[in-house]
GROMACS .gro file of C-alpha atoms in nm:
model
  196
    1UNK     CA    1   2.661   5.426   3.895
    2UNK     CA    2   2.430   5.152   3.796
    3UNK     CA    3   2.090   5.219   3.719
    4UNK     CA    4   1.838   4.965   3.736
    5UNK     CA    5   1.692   4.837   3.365
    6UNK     CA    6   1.338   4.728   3.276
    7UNK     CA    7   1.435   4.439   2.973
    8UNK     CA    8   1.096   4.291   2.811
    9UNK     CA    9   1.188   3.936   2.674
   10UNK     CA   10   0.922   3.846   2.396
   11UNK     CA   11   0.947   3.489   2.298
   12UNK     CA   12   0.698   3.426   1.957
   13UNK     CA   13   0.621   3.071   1.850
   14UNK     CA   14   0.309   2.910   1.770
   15UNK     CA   15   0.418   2.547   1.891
   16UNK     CA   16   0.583   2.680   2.249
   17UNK     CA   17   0.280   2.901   2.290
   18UNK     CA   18   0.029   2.652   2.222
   19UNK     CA   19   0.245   2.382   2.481
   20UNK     CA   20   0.363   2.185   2.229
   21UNK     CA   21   0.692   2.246   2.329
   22UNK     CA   22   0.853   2.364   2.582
   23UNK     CA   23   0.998   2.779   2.479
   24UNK     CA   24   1.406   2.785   2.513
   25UNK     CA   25   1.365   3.157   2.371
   26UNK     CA   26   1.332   3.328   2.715
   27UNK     CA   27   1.546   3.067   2.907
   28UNK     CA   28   1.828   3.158   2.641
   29UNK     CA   29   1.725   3.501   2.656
   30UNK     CA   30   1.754   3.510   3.109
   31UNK     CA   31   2.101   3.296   3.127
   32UNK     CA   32   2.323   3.544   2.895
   33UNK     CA   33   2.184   3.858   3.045
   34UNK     CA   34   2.230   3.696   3.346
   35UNK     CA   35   2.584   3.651   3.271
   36UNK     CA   36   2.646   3.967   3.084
   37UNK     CA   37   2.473   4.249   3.299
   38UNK     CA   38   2.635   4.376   3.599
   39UNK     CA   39   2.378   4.623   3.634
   40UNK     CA   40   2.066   4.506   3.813
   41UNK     CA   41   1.785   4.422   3.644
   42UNK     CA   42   1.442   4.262   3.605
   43UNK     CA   43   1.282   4.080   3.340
   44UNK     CA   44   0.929   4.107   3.183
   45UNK     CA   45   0.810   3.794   3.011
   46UNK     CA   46   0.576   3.704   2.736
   47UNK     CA   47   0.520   3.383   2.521
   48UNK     CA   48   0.266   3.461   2.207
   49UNK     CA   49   0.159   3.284   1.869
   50UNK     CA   50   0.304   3.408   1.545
   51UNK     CA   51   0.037   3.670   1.511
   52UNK     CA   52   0.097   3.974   1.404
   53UNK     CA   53  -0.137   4.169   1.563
   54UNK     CA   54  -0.084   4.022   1.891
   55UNK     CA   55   0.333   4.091   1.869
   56UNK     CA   56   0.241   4.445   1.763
   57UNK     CA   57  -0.011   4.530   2.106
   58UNK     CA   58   0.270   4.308   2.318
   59UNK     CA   59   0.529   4.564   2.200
   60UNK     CA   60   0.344   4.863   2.281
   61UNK     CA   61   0.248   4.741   2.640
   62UNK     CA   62   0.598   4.643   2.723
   63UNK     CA   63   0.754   4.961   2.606
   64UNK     CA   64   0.443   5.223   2.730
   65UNK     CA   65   0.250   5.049   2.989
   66UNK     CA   66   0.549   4.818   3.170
   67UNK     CA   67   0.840   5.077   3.124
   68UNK     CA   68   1.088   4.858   2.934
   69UNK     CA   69   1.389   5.034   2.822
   70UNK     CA   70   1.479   4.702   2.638
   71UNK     CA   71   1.274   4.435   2.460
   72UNK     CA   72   1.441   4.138   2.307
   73UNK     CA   73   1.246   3.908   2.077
   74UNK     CA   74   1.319   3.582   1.926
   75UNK     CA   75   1.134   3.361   1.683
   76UNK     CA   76   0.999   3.449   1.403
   77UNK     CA   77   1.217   3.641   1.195
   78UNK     CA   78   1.237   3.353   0.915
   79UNK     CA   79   1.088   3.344   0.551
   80UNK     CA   80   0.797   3.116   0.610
   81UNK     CA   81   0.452   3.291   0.628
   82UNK     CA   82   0.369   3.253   1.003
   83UNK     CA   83   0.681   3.495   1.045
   84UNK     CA   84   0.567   3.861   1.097
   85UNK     CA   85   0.802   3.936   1.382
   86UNK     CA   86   1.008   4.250   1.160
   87UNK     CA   87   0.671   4.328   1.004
   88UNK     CA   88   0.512   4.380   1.370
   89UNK     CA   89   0.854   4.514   1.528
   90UNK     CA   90   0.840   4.815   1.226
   91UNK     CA   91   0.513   4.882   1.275
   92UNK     CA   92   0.527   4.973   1.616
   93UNK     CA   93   0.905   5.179   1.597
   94UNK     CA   94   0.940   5.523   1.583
   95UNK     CA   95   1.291   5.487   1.457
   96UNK     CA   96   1.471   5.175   1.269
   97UNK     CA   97   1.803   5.097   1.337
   98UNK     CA   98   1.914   4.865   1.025
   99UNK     CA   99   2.270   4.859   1.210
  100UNK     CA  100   2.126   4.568   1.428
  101UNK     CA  101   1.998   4.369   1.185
  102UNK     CA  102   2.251   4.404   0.968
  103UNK     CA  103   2.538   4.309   1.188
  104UNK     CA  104   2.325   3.999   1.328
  105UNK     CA  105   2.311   3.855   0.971
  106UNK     CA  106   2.717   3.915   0.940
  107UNK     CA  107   2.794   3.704   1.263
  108UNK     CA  108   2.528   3.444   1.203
  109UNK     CA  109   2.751   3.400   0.821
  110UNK     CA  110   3.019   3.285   1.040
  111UNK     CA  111   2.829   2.981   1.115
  112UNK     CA  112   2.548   2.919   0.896
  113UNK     CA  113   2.501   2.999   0.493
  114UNK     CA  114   2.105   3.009   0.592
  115UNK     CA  115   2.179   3.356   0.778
  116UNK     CA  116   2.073   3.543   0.506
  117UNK     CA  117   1.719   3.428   0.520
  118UNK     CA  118   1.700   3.560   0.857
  119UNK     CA  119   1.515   3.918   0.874
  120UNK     CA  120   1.579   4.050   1.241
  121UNK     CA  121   1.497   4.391   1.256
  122UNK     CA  122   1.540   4.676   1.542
  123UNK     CA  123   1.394   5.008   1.652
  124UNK     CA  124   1.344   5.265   1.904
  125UNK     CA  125   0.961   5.302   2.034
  126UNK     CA  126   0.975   5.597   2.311
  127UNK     CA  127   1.248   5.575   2.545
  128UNK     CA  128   1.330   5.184   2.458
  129UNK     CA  129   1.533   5.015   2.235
  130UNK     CA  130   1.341   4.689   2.042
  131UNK     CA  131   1.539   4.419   1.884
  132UNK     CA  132   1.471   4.109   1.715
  133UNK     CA  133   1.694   3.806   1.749
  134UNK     CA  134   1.744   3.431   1.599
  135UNK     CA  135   1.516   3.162   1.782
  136UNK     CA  136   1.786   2.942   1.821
  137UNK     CA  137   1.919   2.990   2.184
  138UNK     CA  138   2.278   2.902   2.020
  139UNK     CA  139   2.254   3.159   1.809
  140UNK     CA  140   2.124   3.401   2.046
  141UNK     CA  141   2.419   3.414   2.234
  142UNK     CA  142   2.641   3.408   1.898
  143UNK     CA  143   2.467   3.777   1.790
  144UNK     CA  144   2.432   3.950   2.113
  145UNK     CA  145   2.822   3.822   2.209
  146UNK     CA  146   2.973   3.739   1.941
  147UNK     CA  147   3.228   3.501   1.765
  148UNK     CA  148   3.541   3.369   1.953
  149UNK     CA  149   3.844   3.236   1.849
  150UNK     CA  150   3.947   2.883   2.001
  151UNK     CA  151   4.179   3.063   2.241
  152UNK     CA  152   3.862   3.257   2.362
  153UNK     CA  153   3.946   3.585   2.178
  154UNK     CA  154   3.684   3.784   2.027
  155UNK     CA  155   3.716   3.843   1.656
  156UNK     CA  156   3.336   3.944   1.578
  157UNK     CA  157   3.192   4.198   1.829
  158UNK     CA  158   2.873   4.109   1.937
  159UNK     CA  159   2.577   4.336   1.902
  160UNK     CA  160   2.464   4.384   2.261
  161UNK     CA  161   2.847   4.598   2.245
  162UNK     CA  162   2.705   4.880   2.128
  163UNK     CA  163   2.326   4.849   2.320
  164UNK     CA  164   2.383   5.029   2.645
  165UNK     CA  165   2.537   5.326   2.473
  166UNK     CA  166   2.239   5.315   2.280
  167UNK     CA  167   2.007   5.299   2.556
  168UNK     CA  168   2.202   5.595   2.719
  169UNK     CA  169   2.133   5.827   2.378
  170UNK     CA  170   1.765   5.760   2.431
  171UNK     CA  171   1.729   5.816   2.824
  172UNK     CA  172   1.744   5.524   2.930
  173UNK     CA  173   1.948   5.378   3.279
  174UNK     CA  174   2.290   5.389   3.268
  175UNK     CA  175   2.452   5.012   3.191
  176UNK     CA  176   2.711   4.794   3.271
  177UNK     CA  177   2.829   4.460   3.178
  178UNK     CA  178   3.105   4.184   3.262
  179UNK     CA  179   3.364   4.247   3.029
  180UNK     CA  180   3.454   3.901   3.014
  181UNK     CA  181   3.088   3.821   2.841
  182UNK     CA  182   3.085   4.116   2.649
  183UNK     CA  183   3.264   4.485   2.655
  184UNK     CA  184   3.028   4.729   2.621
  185UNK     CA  185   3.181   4.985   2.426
  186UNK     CA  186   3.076   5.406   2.463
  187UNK     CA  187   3.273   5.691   2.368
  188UNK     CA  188   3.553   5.831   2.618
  189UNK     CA  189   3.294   6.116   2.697
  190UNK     CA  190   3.029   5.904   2.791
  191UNK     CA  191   3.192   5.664   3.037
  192UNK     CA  192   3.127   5.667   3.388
  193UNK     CA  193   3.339   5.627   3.652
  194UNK     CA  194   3.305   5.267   3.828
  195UNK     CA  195   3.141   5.260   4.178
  196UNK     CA  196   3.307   5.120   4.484
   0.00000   0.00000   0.00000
C-alpha cells in the first residue's frame, strides 16, 4: 500500500531569491511529481541565495527537523563561482551516490554538449535520499523521466526509476508512480502488491 512521502523541494538562485525573477525551479519541480507520483504526498518548499552555508543548514532542517524522505534541488550545480550546490549537498551526506549524478550528465548529452559542465551530485543524510538536479525546468523533467522517442517510447530511463527503490533500502515510505510518466523499477522481491 501507499505510504505517504515527505519530498523537500530546494530551489537555489540568487536572482529568484532576491525577486528578480520569478523561481520556475519549484513550479517545475511540483507539476512532474504531480504527474508522476501516485502515492500521496506533500511538499516542503524553500527558495535561498547561492550560499553555501545557507544550502548546507536548509538541508539538514529538511531532512532532521521536517522529516523529508526526499529533497530535490535545482540551481546551482554549474561551473561559475556562485555555484556551491554539490559542495553543500556533500557536506551534509552521510553517503554519496555518484550513480545519480552520473546518469543525469548521460541523459542531459542527449540534448546538450554543455552537460558535462553540469556537477549534480546525490546522497543519503539519515533516512532521506538528497539529489541535485539541472535549473532548467526542461531539463528537469528530461533527468528525472527521461528521453523519448518521437513515438513516445522511452529509450533513456530516467533517474527518478530507480528513486523509490532507493527510498525503500533506507526506510523510507513505500512508493508508487504512474507508469505512463515514469516506471519505477524494484526487484521482483521487493514489489508490493497493488491496493484496490
Amino acid at each position: 500500500m501507499s505510504e505517504h512521502i515527505k519530498i523537500g523541494l530546494v530551489s537555489i538562485s540568487d536572482r529568484a531569491s532576491d525577486g528578480r525573477y520569478e523561481d520556475q525551479g519549484i513550479p517545475a519541480l511540483k507539476d512532474w511529481l504531480g504527474r508522476a507520483l501516485t502515492s500521496p504526498w506533500t511538499a516542503e518548499t524553500r527558495l535561498i541565495p547561492d550560499e553555501r552555508a545557507r544550502i548546507e543548514a536548509t538541508l539538514i532542517e529538511l531532512a532532521d527537523v521536517a522529516g523529508c524522505h526526499l529533497i530535490l534541488t535545482t540551481g546551482g550545480t554549474g561551473p561559475a563561482p556562485r555555484d556551491v550546490t554539490p559542495e553543500a549537498t556533500l557536506a551534509v551526506g552521510d553517503k554519496e551516490m555518484p550513480g545519480y549524478g552520473e546518469e543525469m550528465r548521460r541523459i542531459s548529452l542527449n540534448f546538450v554538449p554543455t552537460a558535462i559542465l553540469s556537477r549534480q551530485v546525490a546522497v543519503i543524510r539519515g533516512n532521506c535520499l538528497i539529489i541535485n538536479l539541472p535549473g532548467q525546468p526542461k531539463s528537469i523533467k528530461e533527468t528525472l523521466e527521461g528521453v523519448r522517442a518521437a513515438d513516445g517510447s522511452v529509450v533513456h530511463v530516467g533517474i527518478f526509476a530507480a528513486t523509490p527503490y532507493c527510498i525503500d533500502l533506507i526506510g523510507g515510505p513505500y512508493i508508487e508512480t504512474d507508469e505512463t510518466v515514469i516506471k519505477a523499477w524494484r526487484p521482483k522481491h521487493a514489489i508490493r502488491p497493488k491496493q484496490d
